[in-house]
PDB file of C-alpha atoms in Angstrom:
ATOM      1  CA  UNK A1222     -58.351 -31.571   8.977  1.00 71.00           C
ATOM      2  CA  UNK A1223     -55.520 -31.859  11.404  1.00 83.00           C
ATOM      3  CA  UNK A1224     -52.003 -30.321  11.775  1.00 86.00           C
ATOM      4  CA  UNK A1225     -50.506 -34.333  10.883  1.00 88.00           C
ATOM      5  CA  UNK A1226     -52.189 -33.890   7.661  1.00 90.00           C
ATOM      6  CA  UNK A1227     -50.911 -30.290   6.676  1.00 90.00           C
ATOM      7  CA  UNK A1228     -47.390 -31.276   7.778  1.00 89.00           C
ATOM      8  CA  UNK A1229     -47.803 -34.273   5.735  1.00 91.00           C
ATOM      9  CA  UNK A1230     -49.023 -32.418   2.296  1.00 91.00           C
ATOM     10  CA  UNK A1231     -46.453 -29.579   3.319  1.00 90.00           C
ATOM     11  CA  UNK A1232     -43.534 -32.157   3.137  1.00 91.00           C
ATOM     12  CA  UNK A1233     -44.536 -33.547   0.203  1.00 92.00           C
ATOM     13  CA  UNK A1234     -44.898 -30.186  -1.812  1.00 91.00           C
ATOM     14  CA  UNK A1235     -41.469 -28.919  -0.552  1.00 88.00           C
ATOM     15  CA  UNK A1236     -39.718 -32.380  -1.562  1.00 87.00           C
ATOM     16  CA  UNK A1237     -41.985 -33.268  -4.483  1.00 89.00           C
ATOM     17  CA  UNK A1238     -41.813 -36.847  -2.582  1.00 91.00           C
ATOM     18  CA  UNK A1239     -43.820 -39.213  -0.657  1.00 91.00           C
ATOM     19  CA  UNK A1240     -40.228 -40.838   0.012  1.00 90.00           C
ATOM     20  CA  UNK A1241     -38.563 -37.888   1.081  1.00 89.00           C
ATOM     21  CA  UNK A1242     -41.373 -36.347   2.762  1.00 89.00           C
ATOM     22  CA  UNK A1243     -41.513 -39.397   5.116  1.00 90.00           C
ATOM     23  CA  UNK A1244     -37.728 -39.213   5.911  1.00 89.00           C
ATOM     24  CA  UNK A1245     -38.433 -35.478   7.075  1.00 84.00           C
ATOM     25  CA  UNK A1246     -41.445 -36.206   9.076  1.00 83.00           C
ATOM     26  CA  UNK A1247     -39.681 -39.226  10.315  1.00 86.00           C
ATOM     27  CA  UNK A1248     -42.821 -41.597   9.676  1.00 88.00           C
ATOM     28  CA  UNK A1249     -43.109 -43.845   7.469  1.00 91.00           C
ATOM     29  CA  UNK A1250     -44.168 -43.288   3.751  1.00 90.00           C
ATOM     30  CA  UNK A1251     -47.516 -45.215   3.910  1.00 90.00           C
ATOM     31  CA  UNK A1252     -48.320 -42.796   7.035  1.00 92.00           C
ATOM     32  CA  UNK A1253     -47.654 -39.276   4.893  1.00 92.00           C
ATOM     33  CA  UNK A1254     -49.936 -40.782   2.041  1.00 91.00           C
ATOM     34  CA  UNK A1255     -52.990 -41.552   4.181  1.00 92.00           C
ATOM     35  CA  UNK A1256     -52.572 -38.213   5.659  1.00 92.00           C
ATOM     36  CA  UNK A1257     -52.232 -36.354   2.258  1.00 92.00           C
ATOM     37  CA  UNK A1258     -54.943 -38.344   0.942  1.00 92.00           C
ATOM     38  CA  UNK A1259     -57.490 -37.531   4.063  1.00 91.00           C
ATOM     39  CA  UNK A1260     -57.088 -34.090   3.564  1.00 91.00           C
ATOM     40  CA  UNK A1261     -57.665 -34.197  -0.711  1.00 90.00           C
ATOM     41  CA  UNK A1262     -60.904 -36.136   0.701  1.00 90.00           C
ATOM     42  CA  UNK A1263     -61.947 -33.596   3.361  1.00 89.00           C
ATOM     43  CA  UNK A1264     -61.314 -30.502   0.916  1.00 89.00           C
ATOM     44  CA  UNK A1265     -62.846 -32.997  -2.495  1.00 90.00           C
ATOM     45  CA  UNK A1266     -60.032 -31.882  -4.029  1.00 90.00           C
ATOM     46  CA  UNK A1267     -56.732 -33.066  -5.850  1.00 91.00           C
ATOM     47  CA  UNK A1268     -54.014 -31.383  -3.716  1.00 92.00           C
ATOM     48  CA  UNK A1269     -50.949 -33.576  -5.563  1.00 93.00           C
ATOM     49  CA  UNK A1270     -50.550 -34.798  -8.466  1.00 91.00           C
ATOM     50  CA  UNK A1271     -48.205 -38.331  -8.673  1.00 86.00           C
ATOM     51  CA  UNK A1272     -46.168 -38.312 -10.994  1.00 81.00           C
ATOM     52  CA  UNK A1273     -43.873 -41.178 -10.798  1.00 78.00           C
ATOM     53  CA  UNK A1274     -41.931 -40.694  -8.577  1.00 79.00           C
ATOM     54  CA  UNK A1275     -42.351 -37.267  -8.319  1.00 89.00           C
ATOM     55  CA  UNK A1276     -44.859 -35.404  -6.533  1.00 91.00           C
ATOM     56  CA  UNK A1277     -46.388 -31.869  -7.530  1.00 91.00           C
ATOM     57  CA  UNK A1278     -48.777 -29.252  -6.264  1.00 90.00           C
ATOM     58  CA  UNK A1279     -52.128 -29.256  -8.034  1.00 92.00           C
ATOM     59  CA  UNK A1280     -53.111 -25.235  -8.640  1.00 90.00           C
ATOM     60  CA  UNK A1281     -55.191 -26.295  -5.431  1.00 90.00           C
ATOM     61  CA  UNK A1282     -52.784 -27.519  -3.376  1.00 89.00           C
ATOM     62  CA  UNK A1283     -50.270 -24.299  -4.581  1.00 89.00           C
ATOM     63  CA  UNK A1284     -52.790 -22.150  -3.405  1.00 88.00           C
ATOM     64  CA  UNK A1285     -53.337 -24.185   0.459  1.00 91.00           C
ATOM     65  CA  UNK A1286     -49.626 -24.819   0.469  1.00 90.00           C
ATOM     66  CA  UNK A1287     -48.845 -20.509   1.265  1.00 84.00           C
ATOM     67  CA  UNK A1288     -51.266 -20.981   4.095  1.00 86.00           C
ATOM     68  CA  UNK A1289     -50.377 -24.301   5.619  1.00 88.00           C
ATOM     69  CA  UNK A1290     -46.667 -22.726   5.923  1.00 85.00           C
ATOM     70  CA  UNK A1291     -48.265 -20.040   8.101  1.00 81.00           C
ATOM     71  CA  UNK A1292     -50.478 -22.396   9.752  1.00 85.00           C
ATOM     72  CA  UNK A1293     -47.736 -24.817  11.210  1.00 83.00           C
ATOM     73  CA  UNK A1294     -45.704 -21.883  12.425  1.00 78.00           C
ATOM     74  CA  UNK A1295     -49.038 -19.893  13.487  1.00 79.00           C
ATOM     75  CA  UNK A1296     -49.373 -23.023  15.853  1.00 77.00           C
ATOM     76  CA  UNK A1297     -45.816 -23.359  16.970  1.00 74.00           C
ATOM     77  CA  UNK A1298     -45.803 -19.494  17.917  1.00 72.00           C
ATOM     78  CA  UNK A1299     -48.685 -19.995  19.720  1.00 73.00           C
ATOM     79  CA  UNK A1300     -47.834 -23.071  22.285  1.00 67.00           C
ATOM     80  CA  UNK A1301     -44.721 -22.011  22.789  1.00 64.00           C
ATOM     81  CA  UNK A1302     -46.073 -18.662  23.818  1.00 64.00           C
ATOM     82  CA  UNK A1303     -48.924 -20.335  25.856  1.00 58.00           C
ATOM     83  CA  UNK A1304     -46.964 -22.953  27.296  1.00 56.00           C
ATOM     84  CA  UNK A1305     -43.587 -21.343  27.663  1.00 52.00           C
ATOM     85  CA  UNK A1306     -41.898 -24.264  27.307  1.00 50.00           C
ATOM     86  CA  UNK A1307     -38.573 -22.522  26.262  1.00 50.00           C
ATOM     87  CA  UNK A1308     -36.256 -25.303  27.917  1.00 53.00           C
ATOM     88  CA  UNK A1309     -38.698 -27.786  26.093  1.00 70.00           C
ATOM     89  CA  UNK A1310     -38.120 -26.873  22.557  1.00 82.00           C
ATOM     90  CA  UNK A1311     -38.655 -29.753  20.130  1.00 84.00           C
ATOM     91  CA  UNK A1312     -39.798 -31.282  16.488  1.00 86.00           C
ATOM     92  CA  UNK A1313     -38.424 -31.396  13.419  1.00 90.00           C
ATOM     93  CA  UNK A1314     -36.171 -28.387  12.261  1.00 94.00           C
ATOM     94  CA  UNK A1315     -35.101 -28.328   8.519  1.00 94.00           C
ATOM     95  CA  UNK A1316     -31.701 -27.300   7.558  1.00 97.00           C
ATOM     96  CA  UNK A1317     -30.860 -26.421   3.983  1.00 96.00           C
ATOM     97  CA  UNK A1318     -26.819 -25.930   3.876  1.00 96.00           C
ATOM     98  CA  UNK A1319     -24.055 -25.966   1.262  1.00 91.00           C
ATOM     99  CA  UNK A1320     -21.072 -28.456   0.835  1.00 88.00           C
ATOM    100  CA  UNK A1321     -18.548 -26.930   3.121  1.00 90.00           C
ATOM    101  CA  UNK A1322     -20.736 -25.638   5.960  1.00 94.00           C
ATOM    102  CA  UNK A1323     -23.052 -28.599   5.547  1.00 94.00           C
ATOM    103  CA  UNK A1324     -19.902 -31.482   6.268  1.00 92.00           C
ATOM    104  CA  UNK A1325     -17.513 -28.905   8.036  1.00 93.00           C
ATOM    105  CA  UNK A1326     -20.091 -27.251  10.597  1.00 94.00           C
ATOM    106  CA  UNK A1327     -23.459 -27.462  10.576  1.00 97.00           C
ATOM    107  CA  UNK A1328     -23.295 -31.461  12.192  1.00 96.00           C
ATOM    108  CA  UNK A1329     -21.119 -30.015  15.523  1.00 95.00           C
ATOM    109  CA  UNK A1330     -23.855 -27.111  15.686  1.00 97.00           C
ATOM    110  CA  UNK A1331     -26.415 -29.720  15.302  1.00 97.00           C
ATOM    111  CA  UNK A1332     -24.983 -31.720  18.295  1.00 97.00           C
ATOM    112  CA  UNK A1333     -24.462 -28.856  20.632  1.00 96.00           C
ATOM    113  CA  UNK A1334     -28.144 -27.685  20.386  1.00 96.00           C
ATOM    114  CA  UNK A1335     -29.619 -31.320  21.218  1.00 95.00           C
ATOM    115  CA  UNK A1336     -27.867 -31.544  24.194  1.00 95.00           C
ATOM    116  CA  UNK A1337     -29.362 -28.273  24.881  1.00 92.00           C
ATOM    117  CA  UNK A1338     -32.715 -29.208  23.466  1.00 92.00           C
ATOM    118  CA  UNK A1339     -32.545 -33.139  23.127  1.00 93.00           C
ATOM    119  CA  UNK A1340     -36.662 -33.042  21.827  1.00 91.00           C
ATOM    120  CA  UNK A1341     -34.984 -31.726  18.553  1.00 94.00           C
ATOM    121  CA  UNK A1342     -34.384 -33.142  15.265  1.00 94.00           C
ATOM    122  CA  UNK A1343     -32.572 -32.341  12.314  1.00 96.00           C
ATOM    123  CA  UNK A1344     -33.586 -32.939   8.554  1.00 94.00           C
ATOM    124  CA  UNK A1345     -30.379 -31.706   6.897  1.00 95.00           C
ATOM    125  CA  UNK A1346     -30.140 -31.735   3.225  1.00 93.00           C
ATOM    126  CA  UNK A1347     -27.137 -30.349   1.330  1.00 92.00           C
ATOM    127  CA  UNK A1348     -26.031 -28.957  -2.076  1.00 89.00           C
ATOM    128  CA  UNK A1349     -24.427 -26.437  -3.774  1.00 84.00           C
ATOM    129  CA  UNK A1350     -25.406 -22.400  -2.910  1.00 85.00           C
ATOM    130  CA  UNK A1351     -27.655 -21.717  -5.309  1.00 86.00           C
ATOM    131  CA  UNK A1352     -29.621 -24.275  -5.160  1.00 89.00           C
ATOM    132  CA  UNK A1353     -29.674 -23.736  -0.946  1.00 93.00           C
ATOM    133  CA  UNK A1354     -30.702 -20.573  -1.838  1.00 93.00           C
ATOM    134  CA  UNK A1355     -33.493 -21.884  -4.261  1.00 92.00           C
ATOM    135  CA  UNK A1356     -34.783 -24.206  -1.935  1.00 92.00           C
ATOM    136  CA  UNK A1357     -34.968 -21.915   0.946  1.00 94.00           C
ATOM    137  CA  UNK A1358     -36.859 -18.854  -1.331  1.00 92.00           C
ATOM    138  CA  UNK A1359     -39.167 -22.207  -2.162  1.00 88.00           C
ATOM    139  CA  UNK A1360     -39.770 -22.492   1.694  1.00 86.00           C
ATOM    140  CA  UNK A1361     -37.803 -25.712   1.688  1.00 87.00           C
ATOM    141  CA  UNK A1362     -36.338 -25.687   5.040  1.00 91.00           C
ATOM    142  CA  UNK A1363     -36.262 -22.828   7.264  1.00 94.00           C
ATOM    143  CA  UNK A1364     -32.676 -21.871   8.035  1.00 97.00           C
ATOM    144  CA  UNK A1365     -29.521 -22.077   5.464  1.00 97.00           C
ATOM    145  CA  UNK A1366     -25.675 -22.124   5.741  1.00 97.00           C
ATOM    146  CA  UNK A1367     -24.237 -20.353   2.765  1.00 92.00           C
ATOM    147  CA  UNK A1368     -21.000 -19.687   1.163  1.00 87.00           C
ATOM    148  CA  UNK A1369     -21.828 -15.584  -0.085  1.00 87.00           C
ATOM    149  CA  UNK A1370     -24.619 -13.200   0.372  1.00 88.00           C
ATOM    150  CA  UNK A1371     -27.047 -13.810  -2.709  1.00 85.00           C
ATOM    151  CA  UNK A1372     -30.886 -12.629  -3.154  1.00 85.00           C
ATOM    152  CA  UNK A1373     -32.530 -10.148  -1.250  1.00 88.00           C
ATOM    153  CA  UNK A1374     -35.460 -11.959  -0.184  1.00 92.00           C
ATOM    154  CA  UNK A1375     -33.248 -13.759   2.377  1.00 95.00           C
ATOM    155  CA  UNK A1376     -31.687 -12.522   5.814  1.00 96.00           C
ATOM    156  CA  UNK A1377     -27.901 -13.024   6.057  1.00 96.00           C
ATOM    157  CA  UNK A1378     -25.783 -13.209   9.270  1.00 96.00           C
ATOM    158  CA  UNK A1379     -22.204 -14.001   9.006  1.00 95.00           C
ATOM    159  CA  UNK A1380     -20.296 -16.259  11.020  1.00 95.00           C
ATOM    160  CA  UNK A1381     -17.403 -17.517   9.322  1.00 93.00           C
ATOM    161  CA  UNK A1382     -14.609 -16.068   7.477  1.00 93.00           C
ATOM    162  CA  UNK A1383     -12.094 -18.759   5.956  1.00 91.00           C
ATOM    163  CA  UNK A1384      -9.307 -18.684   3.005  1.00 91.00           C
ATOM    164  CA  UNK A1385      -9.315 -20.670  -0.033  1.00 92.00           C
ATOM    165  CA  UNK A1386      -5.761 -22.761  -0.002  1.00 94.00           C
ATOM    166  CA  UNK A1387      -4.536 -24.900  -3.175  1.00 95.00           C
ATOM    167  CA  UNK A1388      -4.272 -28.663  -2.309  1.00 96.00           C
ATOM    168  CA  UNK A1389      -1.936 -31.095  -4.125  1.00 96.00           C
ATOM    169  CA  UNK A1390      -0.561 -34.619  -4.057  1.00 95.00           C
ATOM    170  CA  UNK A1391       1.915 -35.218  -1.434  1.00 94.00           C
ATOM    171  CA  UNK A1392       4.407 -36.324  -4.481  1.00 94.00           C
ATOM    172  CA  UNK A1393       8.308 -35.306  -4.891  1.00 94.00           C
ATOM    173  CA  UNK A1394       7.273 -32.201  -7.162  1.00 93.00           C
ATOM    174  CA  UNK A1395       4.863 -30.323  -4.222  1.00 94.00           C
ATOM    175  CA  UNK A1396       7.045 -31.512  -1.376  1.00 94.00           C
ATOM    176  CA  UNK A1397       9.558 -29.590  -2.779  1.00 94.00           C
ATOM    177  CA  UNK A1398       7.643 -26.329  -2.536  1.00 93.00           C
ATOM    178  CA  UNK A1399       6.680 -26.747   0.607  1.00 90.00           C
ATOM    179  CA  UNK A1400       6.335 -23.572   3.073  1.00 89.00           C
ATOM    180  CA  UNK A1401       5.891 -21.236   0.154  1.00 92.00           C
ATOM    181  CA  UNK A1402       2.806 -19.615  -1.527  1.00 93.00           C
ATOM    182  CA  UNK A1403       2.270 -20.647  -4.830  1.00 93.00           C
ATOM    183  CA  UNK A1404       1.369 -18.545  -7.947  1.00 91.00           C
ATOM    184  CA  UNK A1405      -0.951 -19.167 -10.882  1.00 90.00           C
ATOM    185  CA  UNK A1406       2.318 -20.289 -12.780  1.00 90.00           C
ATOM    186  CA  UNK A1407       2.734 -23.409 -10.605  1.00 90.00           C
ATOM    187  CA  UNK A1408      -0.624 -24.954 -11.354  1.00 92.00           C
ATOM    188  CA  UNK A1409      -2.634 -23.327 -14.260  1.00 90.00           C
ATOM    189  CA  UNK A1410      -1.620 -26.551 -16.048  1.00 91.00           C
ATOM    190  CA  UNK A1411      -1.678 -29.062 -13.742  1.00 95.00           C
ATOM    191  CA  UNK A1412      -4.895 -31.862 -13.554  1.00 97.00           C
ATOM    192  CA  UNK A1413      -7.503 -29.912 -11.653  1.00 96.00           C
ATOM    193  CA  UNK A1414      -9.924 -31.705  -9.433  1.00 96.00           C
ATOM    194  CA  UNK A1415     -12.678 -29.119  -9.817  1.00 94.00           C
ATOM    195  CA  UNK A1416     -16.267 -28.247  -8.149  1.00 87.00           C
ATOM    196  CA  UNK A1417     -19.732 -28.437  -9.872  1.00 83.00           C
ATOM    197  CA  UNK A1418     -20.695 -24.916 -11.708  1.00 80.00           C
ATOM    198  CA  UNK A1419     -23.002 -23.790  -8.265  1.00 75.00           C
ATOM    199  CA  UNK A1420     -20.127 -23.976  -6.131  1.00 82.00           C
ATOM    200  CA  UNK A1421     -19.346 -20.766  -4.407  1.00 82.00           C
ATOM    201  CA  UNK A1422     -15.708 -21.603  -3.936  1.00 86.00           C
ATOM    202  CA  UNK A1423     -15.323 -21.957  -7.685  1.00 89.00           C
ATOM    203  CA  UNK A1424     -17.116 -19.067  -8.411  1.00 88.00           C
ATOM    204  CA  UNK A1425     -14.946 -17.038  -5.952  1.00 88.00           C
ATOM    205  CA  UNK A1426     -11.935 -18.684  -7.261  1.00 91.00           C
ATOM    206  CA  UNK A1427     -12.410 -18.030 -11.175  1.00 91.00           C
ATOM    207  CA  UNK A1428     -13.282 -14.643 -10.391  1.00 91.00           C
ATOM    208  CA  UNK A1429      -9.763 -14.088  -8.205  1.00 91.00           C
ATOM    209  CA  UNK A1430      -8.028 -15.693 -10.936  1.00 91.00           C
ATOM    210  CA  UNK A1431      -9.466 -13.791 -13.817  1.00 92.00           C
ATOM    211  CA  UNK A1432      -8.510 -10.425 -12.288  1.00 91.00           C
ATOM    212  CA  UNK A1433      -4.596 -12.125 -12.054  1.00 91.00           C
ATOM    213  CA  UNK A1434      -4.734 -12.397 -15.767  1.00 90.00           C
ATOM    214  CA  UNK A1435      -5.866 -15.861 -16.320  1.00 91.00           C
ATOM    215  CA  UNK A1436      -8.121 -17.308 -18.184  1.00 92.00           C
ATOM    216  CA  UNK A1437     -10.176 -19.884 -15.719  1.00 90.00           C
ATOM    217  CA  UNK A1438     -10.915 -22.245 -19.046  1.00 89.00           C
ATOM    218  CA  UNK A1439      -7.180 -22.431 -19.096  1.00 90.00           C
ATOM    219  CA  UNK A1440      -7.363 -25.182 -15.879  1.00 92.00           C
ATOM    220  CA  UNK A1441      -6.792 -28.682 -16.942  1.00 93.00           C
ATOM    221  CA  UNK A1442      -9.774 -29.749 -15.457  1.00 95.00           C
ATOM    222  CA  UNK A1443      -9.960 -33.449 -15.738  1.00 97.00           C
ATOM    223  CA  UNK A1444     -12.637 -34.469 -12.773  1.00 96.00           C
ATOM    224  CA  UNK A1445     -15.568 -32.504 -11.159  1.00 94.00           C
ATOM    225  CA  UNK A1446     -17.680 -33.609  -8.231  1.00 92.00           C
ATOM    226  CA  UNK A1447     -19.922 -32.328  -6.005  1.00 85.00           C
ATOM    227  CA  UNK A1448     -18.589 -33.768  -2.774  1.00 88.00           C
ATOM    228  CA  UNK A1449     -15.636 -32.199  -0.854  1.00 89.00           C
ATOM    229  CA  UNK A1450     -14.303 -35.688   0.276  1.00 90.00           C
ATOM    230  CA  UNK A1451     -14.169 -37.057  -2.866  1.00 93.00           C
ATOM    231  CA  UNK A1452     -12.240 -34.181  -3.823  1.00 94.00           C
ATOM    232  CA  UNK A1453      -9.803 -34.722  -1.212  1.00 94.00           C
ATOM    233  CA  UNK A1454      -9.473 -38.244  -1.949  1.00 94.00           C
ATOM    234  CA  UNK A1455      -8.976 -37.912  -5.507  1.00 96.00           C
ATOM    235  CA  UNK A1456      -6.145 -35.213  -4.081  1.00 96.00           C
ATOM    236  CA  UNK A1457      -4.098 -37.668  -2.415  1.00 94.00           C
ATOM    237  CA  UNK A1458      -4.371 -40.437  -4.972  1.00 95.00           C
ATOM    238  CA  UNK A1459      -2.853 -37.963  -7.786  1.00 96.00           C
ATOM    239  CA  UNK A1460      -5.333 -37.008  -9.676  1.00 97.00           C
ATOM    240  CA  UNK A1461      -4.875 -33.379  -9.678  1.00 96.00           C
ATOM    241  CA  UNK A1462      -4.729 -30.634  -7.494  1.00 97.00           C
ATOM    242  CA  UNK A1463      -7.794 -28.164  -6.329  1.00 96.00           C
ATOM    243  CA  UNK A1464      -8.820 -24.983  -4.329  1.00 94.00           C
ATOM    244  CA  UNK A1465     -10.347 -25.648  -1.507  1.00 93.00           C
ATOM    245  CA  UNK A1466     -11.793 -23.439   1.571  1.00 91.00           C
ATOM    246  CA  UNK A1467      -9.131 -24.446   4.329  1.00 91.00           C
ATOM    247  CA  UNK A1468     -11.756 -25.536   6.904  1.00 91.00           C
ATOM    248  CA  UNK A1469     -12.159 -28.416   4.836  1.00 90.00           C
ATOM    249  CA  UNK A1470      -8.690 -29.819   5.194  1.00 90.00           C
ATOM    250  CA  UNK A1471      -8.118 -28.695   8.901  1.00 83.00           C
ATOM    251  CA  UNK A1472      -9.028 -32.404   9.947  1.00 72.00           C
ATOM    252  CA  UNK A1473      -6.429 -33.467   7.572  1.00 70.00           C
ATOM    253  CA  UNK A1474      -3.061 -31.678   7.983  1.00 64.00           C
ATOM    254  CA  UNK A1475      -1.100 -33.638   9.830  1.00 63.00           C
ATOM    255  CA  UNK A1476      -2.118 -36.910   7.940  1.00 67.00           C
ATOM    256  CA  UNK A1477       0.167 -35.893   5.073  1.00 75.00           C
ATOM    257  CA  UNK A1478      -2.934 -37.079   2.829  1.00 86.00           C
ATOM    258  CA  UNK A1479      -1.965 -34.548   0.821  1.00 92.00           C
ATOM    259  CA  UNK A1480       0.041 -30.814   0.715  1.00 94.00           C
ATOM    260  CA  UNK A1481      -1.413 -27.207   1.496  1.00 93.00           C
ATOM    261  CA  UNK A1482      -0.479 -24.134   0.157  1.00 95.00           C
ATOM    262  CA  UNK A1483      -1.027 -20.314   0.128  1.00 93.00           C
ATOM    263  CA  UNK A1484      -1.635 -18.431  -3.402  1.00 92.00           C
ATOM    264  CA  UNK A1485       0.496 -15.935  -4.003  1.00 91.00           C
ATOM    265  CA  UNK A1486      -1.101 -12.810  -4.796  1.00 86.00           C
ATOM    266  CA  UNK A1487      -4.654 -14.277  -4.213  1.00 83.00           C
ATOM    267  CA  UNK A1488      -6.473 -13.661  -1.062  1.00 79.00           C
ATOM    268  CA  UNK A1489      -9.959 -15.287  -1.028  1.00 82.00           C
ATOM    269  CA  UNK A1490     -11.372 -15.569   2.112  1.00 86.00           C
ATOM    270  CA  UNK A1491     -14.787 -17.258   2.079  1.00 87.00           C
ATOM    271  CA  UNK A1492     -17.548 -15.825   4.051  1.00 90.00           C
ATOM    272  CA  UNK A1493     -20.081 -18.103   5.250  1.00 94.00           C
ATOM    273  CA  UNK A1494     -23.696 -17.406   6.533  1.00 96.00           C
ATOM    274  CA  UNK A1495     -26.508 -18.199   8.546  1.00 97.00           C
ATOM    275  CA  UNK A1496     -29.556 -17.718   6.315  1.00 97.00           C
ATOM    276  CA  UNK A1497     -33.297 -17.560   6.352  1.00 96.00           C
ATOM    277  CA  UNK A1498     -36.794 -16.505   4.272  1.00 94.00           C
ATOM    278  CA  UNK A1499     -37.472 -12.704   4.591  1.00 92.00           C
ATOM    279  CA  UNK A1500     -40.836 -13.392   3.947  1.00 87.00           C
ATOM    280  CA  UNK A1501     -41.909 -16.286   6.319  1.00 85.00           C
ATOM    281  CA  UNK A1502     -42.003 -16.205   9.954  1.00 83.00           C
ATOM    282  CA  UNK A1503     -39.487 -18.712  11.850  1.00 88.00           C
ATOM    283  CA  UNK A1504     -41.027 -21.361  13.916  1.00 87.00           C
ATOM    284  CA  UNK A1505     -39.831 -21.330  17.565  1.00 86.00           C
ATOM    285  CA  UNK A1506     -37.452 -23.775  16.679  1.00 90.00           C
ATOM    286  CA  UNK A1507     -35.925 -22.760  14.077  1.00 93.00           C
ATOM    287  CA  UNK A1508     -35.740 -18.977  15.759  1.00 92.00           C
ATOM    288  CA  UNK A1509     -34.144 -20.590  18.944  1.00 93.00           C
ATOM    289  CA  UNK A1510     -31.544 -22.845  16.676  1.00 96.00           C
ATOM    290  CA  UNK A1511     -30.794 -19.578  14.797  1.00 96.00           C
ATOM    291  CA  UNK A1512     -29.687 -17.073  18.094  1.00 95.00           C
ATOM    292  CA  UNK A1513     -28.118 -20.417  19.326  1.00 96.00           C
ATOM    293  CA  UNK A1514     -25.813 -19.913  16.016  1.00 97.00           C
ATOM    294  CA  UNK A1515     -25.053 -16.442  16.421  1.00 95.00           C
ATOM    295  CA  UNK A1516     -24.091 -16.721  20.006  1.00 93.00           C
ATOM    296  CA  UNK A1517     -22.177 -19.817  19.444  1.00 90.00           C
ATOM    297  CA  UNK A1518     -19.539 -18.739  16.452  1.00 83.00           C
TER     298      UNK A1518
END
């Protein structure tokens, strides 16, 4: 047994994929499968079980899975204490982030630390909060970028505070509201362009709204995605109008794409942290990447 294999089989569990594990490891998928398939010999045991194309612990491989997390950063602990190679951090640090910190600042973060540490790479997956949340509880990835503080069995360290601004079409109707806040009134029944049900913005949102008096089934929701440049895009083509966190449309202002306003009488102002596992110890990676965070923002 050797630590290739263990990161191998540990990939696979926490991405239930040969594929996917490969892309994390960045090797190819022929290369995790011999090594997940070396150790199931050396134990005699059935560590995964292949199902199509997903890939599941055995009760076996559950079991080794707790103490090959441990393992990997056991080791990392240890050569970077015996070595002290603290300008030569490297591998392959997992980020688990959601939609807007995930496009809007994780990737400049990302760059700043590998000119810092250039051994380093990134495996960044997003989705909505919940399921970063999910994921990281599941040991899948070791630091998170969140839109609200959720479970207790994660650390939480804030670093952003933005507001949530209404976006519409740059169209006749909006341009002549422009430069004042907008209340409920002016688009409770106008197309909404809306996120998926995870979304912290939404949830935020519906709350703010409901407290107003409203109703959030009474939006005219006639698109959801999951992506916040899709939403824009559908924005500026007409189809609706949508609340937004305003550090997604920063980039966007002055290309009259579409129209920003304040709501009236709402004040949302997204909080957005730097997460991680209560209950596993960080590698020295993913330790370093996190203080780089906090004393960057």
């Amino acid at each position: 047994m050797d630590f290739r294999q263990i990161e191998a089989f540990v990939n696979v569990v926490k991405y239930k994929s040969f594929s996917k594990a490969a892309d994390a490891s960045f090797l190819t998928q022929p290369t995790i499968s011999t090594h997940v398939s070396t150790l199931e010999k050396e134990f005699g045991l059935k560590l995964i079980d292949r199902r199509g194309k997903e890939a599941l612990p055995t009760k076996q491989g559950r079991i080794l899975y707790k103490y090959a997390i441990n393992l990997l950063n056991t080791r990392e602990k240890a050569v970077f204490s015996l070595e002290c190679y603290a300008n030569e951090i490297e591998g392959v640090l997992e980020i688990q982030a959601s939609s807007i910190p995930g496009e809007y600042v994780v990737p400049e973060l990302m760059s700043k630390f590998r000119k810092k540490y250039p051994l380093v790479k990134f495996y960044l997956e997003q989705s909505d909060s919940s399921k970063v949340e999910d994921n990281l509880l599941e040991q899948k990835g070791e630091i998170g970028f969140l839109g609200y503080r959720g479970t207790a069995n994660l650390n939480y360290e804030k670093i952003l505070t933005d507001p949530v601004v209404l976006i519409t079409p740059n169209n006749e109707k909006f341009r002549a509201l422009a430069g004042k806040a907008l209340s409920p009134e002016h688009f409770i029944s106008e197309p909404f362009v809306w996120r998926e049900q995870g979304s912290a913005t939404r949830k935020e949102f519906e709350a703010a709204i409901s407290t107003m008096g409203y109703d959030p089934k009474q939006l005219n929701v006639v698109a959801r995605a999951n992506s916040m440049e899709a939403i824009k895009q559908a924005v500026s083509h007409g189809l609706g109008v949508s609340a937004v966190s305003k550090i997604a449309i920063e980039c966007n202002l002055n290309c009259e794409q579409f129209l920003s306003f304040p709501i009236e009488g709402m004040e949302i102002d997204r909080e957005f942290y730097l997460v991680w596992n209560k209950n596993t110890a960080l590698s020295p990676t993913a330790e370093t990447f996190k203080n780089f965070v906090l004393d960057t923002i």
